[in-house]
Amino acid sequence: MSTDLQTLLQEAEELAFDIDSSYVKAWKEKTGGLAIGYLPIYVPRELLHAQGCLPVGVLGAGDNLEIIRGDAYYQSYICHLPRSVIELGLTGRLDCMDGMLFPAICDVIRNLSGMWKMMAPEKLSRYLDVPQNFDPETGGLFYRHELEELSADLVKLGARPLTDEALRASIEVYNRHRVAVQSLYRLRQDEPWKVPSSELYLILRAGVILPVEEHLEMMASYEAAVRADTTRKPMDQARVLLTGSFCEQPPLGLIKTLERSGCYIVDDDLIQVHRWILSSIPTEGDPLDNLVQAFLSDTIDSPTRYIDDGVKGAELVQRVKDSRAEGLLFCAPSFCDPALLDQPMAVTAVEKAGIPWTSFLFSENTGQFQVIREQAGTFADSIKLWS
Amino acid sequence: MSKNQMTPDVQKDSSQLKQKQMIAEHYTRLAKAPDTGEKNAYTFVPGNLTELLRSFDLLPVLPEINALQSSMRGKSREYIAIAEKLGHSEDVCTYVKCDLGMMKSGNVGPTGERLPDPDLLLLSYTGCFTFMKWFEILREEYDAPVAMLHVPYQGDGVITDSMRKYVVDQLKTKVIPVMEKVSGKSYDEDRLKEMLTRSAKAEDDLVAVLESGKNTPSPIDAYFGGVYYIGPIFTAFRGTQDAVDYYEALRSEIDERVRLGKGPVTPEGEMKEEKYRIVVEGPPNWTSFRKFWKMFSDEGAVVVTSSYTKVGGVYDNGFRHDPDRPLESLAEYCMGCYTNLTLPSRVDMLAKYVEDYNADGLLINSIKSCNSFSAGQLMILREVEKRTGKPGGFIESDLVDPRYFSAANIKNRLESWFQMIQQRRDG
Ligand code: SF4
Ligand code: SF4
């Protein structure tokens, strides 16, 4: 690995696990802008960007923070992510956020929005309700109104008002970002040995902290470096799609373990905010409407989203085909309702399609990977044996 | 056997008999539906659209109620095991798994007769994301049309015009057209208004019954007894004359208990001495319902009010179904149910309950299955303690999974909590 690549990955790792929010604090000092934290999975970052705010993904502290007080807020049967978010909050590590957004994806994050209101009454804490009705005249109008309210809240905090011109420019830059992320995903699909998932993960996670423009540069440098790296050679690994980890993120060690156990991860649900909207959002016409329309009709089929006329699991099966995966790893956080309630339906669909699969649970601070390593290794071996 | 038939000595008043008869008739109609041609809709308790369904002559079937009744009949362990064998995780809501297991075992309802397959799956999605997944699972099992009503959450503690409009628009464009198609009948607003008028009447009486807990002694137990009182209005009967009659009878019986200064009726008979007045947050455990209740009644603890009796409507804050604004008021009803309230609103409400009902403190029964209720409850407890100065209690159990009911543990915790209350009183 070249020194440049090493430096880049080190920088990405520091950003990805910057639990002290050092980067955000420095950014605020430099720009005087507002930092707005958001929980998984998706918020319309284009809107925040257009108003001059820095959208900051709050994806949990992983295995980088000892939970001392957060556990006193949650019973043992609730997933780990909210504990570490509370811990980050109680230890002052999120004080630099001028506001926090809690997207409507599950009851835990929903209730956390109210807890945040009580913990930080002086700060903006907003539940971002998203429609489960995808008719533009119904769910679309509702969502547009939610976005207008959010925008007004940001203005109250001191952000600049939203203009069509600024929003168009932000959509454009995020369109470029989507293309760049897709390019990395495609490269990993084509030559997974060139783009180890443990690296891609760091690069993408850094992108929930960095301003989009800087992240574009980081992705471009990374792509150029790995394309140029001739030392990376194909190995006899099984191609797998990793699913279920769309909210609480697996520890980096788990991703590395999967790779070491003989898997090439060729598609995944990690850091999904970057890929939630599937294609470029048009910039002509009313840009806010375009943002709304993209949410209604051009997003991935997440377990958190009601599948109206579609067939459950069909999109997952298609992703397996598109990524030429040979097997599927269901890798959900323990106690994650949306992932675990969805899984049996997804299993039915993948079995019908004849796709091999296996499943295991994790928590963001899982430290022992031996069992998963053996399971994934056996799975990879069986795929290679029968393929 | 229905939950009411399970506990014949809980309440022997005419309201009790009336409720038993209503439930029996309802299940008989459902069982005979394949022959009579009556149509049904599977739907949920919180924020349900009973009046609207009934205005189309669609009979409601409520999977949560089936699950809890399966549990009271001792069936839930087996049903949950069936679902888990099919690949459903140990970590998710046991109502879902119990319902699925029941379906896989022949869909036999509480009266021992087979429930009909759904003619409509009405996913009214209020206050809990699991509902959405539950109906996706049911949709895989049945070949029935689905109407989805997405009810926005009161994230800022208020219902805005945009939220109301969103729900009303869905009623008009999604829900009503599907109901028309399934029932073969046109939307009849006058009929709906008549039902809403009856709902409001029954709601008045229900509030009077629930607020009787402010008396000392309280004539009711508003948690264990409360689940019977909310039964008809939260389930299949809101908007019917039967519900009006039931609540009228219940109210007059409770008024009489107040007049006579009587305490609540428990499985062990009438409670003689009211030693502790408590507020309970969270659903009850159904697998050991009587044993659980006895742990309270043995100690002279009366639940004077509870949040669980508000999952199908927080009527004591003044909300009533309004025949003059039929769809708007249905929308407000859906959005106003307890689990659709944000945590600060829940804290306000519970702290106010502790004060208004002159209670000794708040007890939380934290349910493993239910993130909607449970996530954040430890913070609720601390906040309510802080505001009221009264000690809080915390126990854990599950709805219908007997593996998560540890009687000894719960009893110990309750006893220490009661002791703490006593010590505070003694100064
Ligand atoms: S991990 Fe799952 S249950 Fe936990 S907050 Fe995320 S989506 Fe919700
Ligand atoms: S999670 Fe709670 S509210 Fe949701 S279906 Fe289960 S018990 Fe009901």
GROMACS .gro file of N, CA and C in nm, chain A residues 37-46 48 55-60 81 101-106 108-110 127-128 130 132 143 174 178 204 207-208 243-249 268-277 295 299-306 319 333 336-339 342, chain B residues 129 132-133:
model
  219
   37GLY      N    1  -2.658   1.749   1.372
   37GLY     CA    2  -2.640   1.604   1.380
   37GLY      C    3  -2.763   1.531   1.329
   38TYR      N    4  -2.742   1.414   1.275
   38TYR     CA    5  -2.859   1.334   1.235
   38TYR      C    6  -2.833   1.187   1.262
   39LEU      N    7  -2.938   1.120   1.302
   39LEU     CA    8  -2.932   0.977   1.328
   39LEU      C    9  -2.955   0.902   1.197
   40PRO      N   10  -2.922   0.772   1.193
   40PRO     CA   11  -2.950   0.698   1.071
   40PRO      C   12  -3.101   0.696   1.044
   41ILE      N   13  -3.147   0.675   0.922
   41ILE     CA   14  -3.067   0.637   0.810
   41ILE      C   15  -3.048   0.756   0.717
   42TYR      N   16  -3.157   0.829   0.697
   42TYR     CA   17  -3.153   0.928   0.590
   42TYR      C   18  -3.208   1.062   0.636
   43VAL      N   19  -3.137   1.168   0.603
   43VAL     CA   20  -3.196   1.303   0.609
   43VAL      C   21  -3.159   1.373   0.478
   44PRO      N   22  -3.239   1.468   0.435
   44PRO     CA   23  -3.207   1.538   0.309
   44PRO      C   24  -3.093   1.636   0.331
   45ARG      N   25  -2.973   1.588   0.316
   45ARG     CA   26  -2.856   1.672   0.346
   45ARG      C   27  -2.847   1.791   0.251
   46GLU      N   28  -2.906   1.774   0.134
   46GLU     CA   29  -2.902   1.884   0.037
   46GLU      C   30  -2.962   2.011   0.097
   48LEU      N   31  -2.988   2.096   0.419
   48LEU     CA   32  -2.901   2.152   0.524
   48LEU      C   33  -2.784   2.226   0.459
   55PRO      N   34  -2.414   1.891   0.778
   55PRO     CA   35  -2.485   1.773   0.828
   55PRO      C   36  -2.384   1.674   0.886
   56VAL      N   37  -2.407   1.630   1.006
   56VAL     CA   38  -2.311   1.540   1.072
   56VAL      C   39  -2.382   1.411   1.114
   57GLY      N   40  -2.339   1.301   1.057
   57GLY     CA   41  -2.400   1.173   1.093
   57GLY      C   42  -2.362   1.131   1.233
   58VAL      N   43  -2.462   1.100   1.315
   58VAL     CA   44  -2.436   1.049   1.450
   58VAL      C   45  -2.476   0.902   1.444
   59LEU      N   46  -2.377   0.818   1.420
   59LEU     CA   47  -2.406   0.677   1.393
   59LEU      C   48  -2.371   0.587   1.511
   60GLY      N   49  -2.353   0.646   1.627
   60GLY     CA   50  -2.315   0.567   1.744
   60GLY      C   51  -2.165   0.567   1.761
   81LEU      N   52  -2.710   0.118   1.986
   81LEU     CA   53  -2.688   0.253   1.930
   81LEU      C   54  -2.737   0.368   2.020
  101LEU      N   55  -3.132   1.578   1.440
  101LEU     CA   56  -3.248   1.529   1.366
  101LEU      C   57  -3.262   1.378   1.388
  102PHE      N   58  -3.385   1.339   1.412
  102PHE     CA   59  -3.413   1.198   1.440
  102PHE      C   60  -3.511   1.147   1.334
  103PRO      N   61  -3.460   1.082   1.231
  103PRO     CA   62  -3.551   1.037   1.124
  103PRO      C   63  -3.644   0.925   1.171
  104ALA      N   64  -3.759   0.919   1.109
  104ALA     CA   65  -3.861   0.822   1.148
  104ALA      C   66  -3.827   0.684   1.091
  105ILE      N   67  -3.747   0.607   1.166
  105ILE     CA   68  -3.717   0.473   1.116
  105ILE      C   69  -3.755   0.363   1.213
  106CYS      N   70  -3.763   0.394   1.341
  106CYS     CA   71  -3.803   0.290   1.436
  106CYS      C   72  -3.843   0.359   1.566
  108VAL      N   73  -3.724   0.321   1.861
  108VAL     CA   74  -3.614   0.359   1.950
  108VAL      C   75  -3.564   0.499   1.915
  109ILE      N   76  -3.541   0.522   1.787
  109ILE     CA   77  -3.493   0.655   1.747
  109ILE      C   78  -3.605   0.758   1.765
  110ARG      N   79  -3.726   0.715   1.738
  110ARG     CA   80  -3.841   0.804   1.760
  110ARG      C   81  -3.843   0.851   1.906
  127TYR      N   82  -3.781   1.556   1.533
  127TYR     CA   83  -3.818   1.427   1.477
  127TYR      C   84  -3.852   1.453   1.331
  128LEU      N   85  -3.781   1.387   1.242
  128LEU     CA   86  -3.806   1.410   1.100
  128LEU      C   87  -3.900   1.301   1.049
  130VAL      N   88  -4.118   1.101   0.805
  130VAL     CA   89  -4.117   1.080   0.660
  130VAL      C   90  -4.240   0.999   0.624
  132GLN      N   91  -4.505   0.733   0.472
  132GLN     CA   92  -4.511   0.594   0.425
  132GLN      C   93  -4.617   0.583   0.317
  143TYR      N   94  -4.456   1.555   0.331
  143TYR     CA   95  -4.310   1.558   0.345
  143TYR      C   96  -4.256   1.697   0.311
  174TYR      N   97  -2.449   1.709  -0.439
  174TYR     CA   98  -2.482   1.576  -0.385
  174TYR      C   99  -2.505   1.475  -0.498
  178ARG      N  100  -2.328   1.122  -0.515
  178ARG     CA  101  -2.392   0.991  -0.540
  178ARG      C  102  -2.317   0.915  -0.649
  204LEU      N  103  -1.638   0.594   0.354
  204LEU     CA  104  -1.778   0.639   0.352
  204LEU      C  105  -1.819   0.698   0.486
  207GLY      N  106  -1.735   1.040   0.535
  207GLY     CA  107  -1.825   1.127   0.459
  207GLY      C  108  -1.950   1.171   0.532
  208VAL      N  109  -1.975   1.119   0.650
  208VAL     CA  110  -2.088   1.174   0.725
  208VAL      C  111  -2.040   1.287   0.817
  243THR      N  112  -2.633  -0.762   0.458
  243THR     CA  113  -2.756  -0.683   0.474
  243THR      C  114  -2.801  -0.680   0.620
  244GLY      N  115  -2.879  -0.578   0.654
  244GLY     CA  116  -2.935  -0.568   0.790
  244GLY      C  117  -2.865  -0.465   0.878
  245SER      N  118  -2.751  -0.412   0.832
  245SER     CA  119  -2.675  -0.319   0.917
  245SER      C  120  -2.694  -0.175   0.869
  246PHE      N  121  -2.818  -0.136   0.853
  246PHE     CA  122  -2.844  -0.004   0.796
  246PHE      C  123  -2.845   0.106   0.902
  247CYS      N  124  -2.858   0.068   1.028
  247CYS     CA  125  -2.868   0.172   1.132
  247CYS      C  126  -2.747   0.162   1.224
  248GLU      N  127  -2.759   0.081   1.329
  248GLU     CA  128  -2.641   0.058   1.413
  248GLU      C  129  -2.535  -0.007   1.324
  249GLN      N  130  -2.413   0.041   1.334
  249GLN     CA  131  -2.308  -0.007   1.245
  249GLN      C  132  -2.225  -0.116   1.313
  268ASP      N  133  -2.364  -0.383   0.033
  268ASP     CA  134  -2.397  -0.379   0.176
  268ASP      C  135  -2.498  -0.270   0.203
  269ASP      N  136  -2.538  -0.260   0.332
  269ASP     CA  137  -2.632  -0.156   0.376
  269ASP      C  138  -2.563  -0.052   0.463
  270LEU      N  139  -2.430  -0.054   0.465
  270LEU     CA  140  -2.359   0.033   0.559
  270LEU      C  141  -2.365   0.179   0.514
  271ILE      N  142  -2.362   0.268   0.610
  271ILE     CA  143  -2.363   0.414   0.584
  271ILE      C  144  -2.461   0.444   0.469
  272GLN      N  145  -2.582   0.406   0.490
  272GLN     CA  146  -2.676   0.406   0.379
  272GLN      C  147  -2.720   0.546   0.335
  273VAL      N  148  -2.693   0.644   0.420
  273VAL     CA  149  -2.737   0.780   0.385
  273VAL      C  150  -2.682   0.821   0.248
  274HIS      N  151  -2.561   0.773   0.216
  274HIS     CA  152  -2.501   0.812   0.089
  274HIS      C  153  -2.573   0.754  -0.032
  275ARG      N  154  -2.643   0.643  -0.010
  275ARG     CA  155  -2.701   0.574  -0.125
  275ARG      C  156  -2.853   0.563  -0.117
  276TRP      N  157  -2.911   0.631  -0.019
  276TRP     CA  158  -3.056   0.619   0.002
  276TRP      C  159  -3.133   0.661  -0.123
  277ILE      N  160  -3.094   0.774  -0.179
  277ILE     CA  161  -3.154   0.816  -0.306
  277ILE      C  162  -3.073   0.748  -0.417
  295PHE      N  163  -3.743   1.124  -0.274
  295PHE     CA  164  -3.771   1.042  -0.156
  295PHE      C  165  -3.889   0.947  -0.183
  299THR      N  166  -3.583   0.557  -0.400
  299THR     CA  167  -3.496   0.520  -0.288
  299THR      C  168  -3.485   0.368  -0.280
  300ILE      N  169  -3.389   0.324  -0.199
  300ILE     CA  170  -3.374   0.181  -0.179
  300ILE      C  171  -3.493   0.127  -0.100
  301ASP      N  172  -3.516  -0.002  -0.111
  301ASP     CA  173  -3.624  -0.069  -0.036
  301ASP      C  174  -3.573  -0.104   0.103
  302SER      N  175  -3.581  -0.010   0.193
  302SER     CA  176  -3.532  -0.038   0.328
  302SER      C  177  -3.640  -0.110   0.408
  303PRO      N  178  -3.600  -0.193   0.505
  303PRO     CA  179  -3.701  -0.252   0.594
  303PRO      C  180  -3.780  -0.146   0.671
  304THR      N  181  -3.730  -0.024   0.674
  304THR     CA  182  -3.800   0.082   0.748
  304THR      C  183  -3.904   0.151   0.660
  305ARG      N  184  -3.915   0.105   0.538
  305ARG     CA  185  -4.003   0.173   0.443
  305ARG      C  186  -4.110   0.075   0.398
  306TYR      N  187  -4.232   0.120   0.400
  306TYR     CA  188  -4.343   0.033   0.361
  306TYR      C  189  -4.337   0.005   0.212
  319ARG      N  190  -3.052  -0.706  -0.596
  319ARG     CA  191  -2.918  -0.655  -0.559
  319ARG      C  192  -2.816  -0.768  -0.558
  333PRO      N  193  -2.822  -0.579   1.389
  333PRO     CA  194  -2.791  -0.554   1.529
  333PRO      C  195  -2.891  -0.630   1.618
  336CYS      N  196  -3.282  -0.526   1.691
  336CYS     CA  197  -3.323  -0.425   1.592
  336CYS      C  198  -3.454  -0.468   1.527
  337ASP      N  199  -3.562  -0.406   1.568
  337ASP     CA  200  -3.695  -0.446   1.519
  337ASP      C  201  -3.707  -0.443   1.367
  338PRO      N  202  -3.675  -0.330   1.302
  338PRO     CA  203  -3.699  -0.329   1.157
  338PRO      C  204  -3.621  -0.437   1.083
  339ALA      N  205  -3.496  -0.457   1.122
  339ALA     CA  206  -3.414  -0.557   1.051
  339ALA      C  207  -3.465  -0.698   1.081
  342ASP      N  208  -3.809  -0.792   0.943
  342ASP     CA  209  -3.804  -0.802   0.798
  342ASP      C  210  -3.737  -0.933   0.751
  516PHE      N  211  -4.384   0.114   1.499
  516PHE     CA  212  -4.334   0.069   1.368
  516PHE      C  213  -4.356  -0.080   1.345
  519MET      N  214  -4.628  -0.201   1.111
  519MET     CA  215  -4.604  -0.204   0.967
  519MET      C  216  -4.543  -0.337   0.926
  520LYS      N  217  -4.446  -0.382   1.003
  520LYS     CA  218  -4.382  -0.509   0.970
  520LYS      C  219  -4.480  -0.624   0.989
   0.00000   0.00000   0.00000
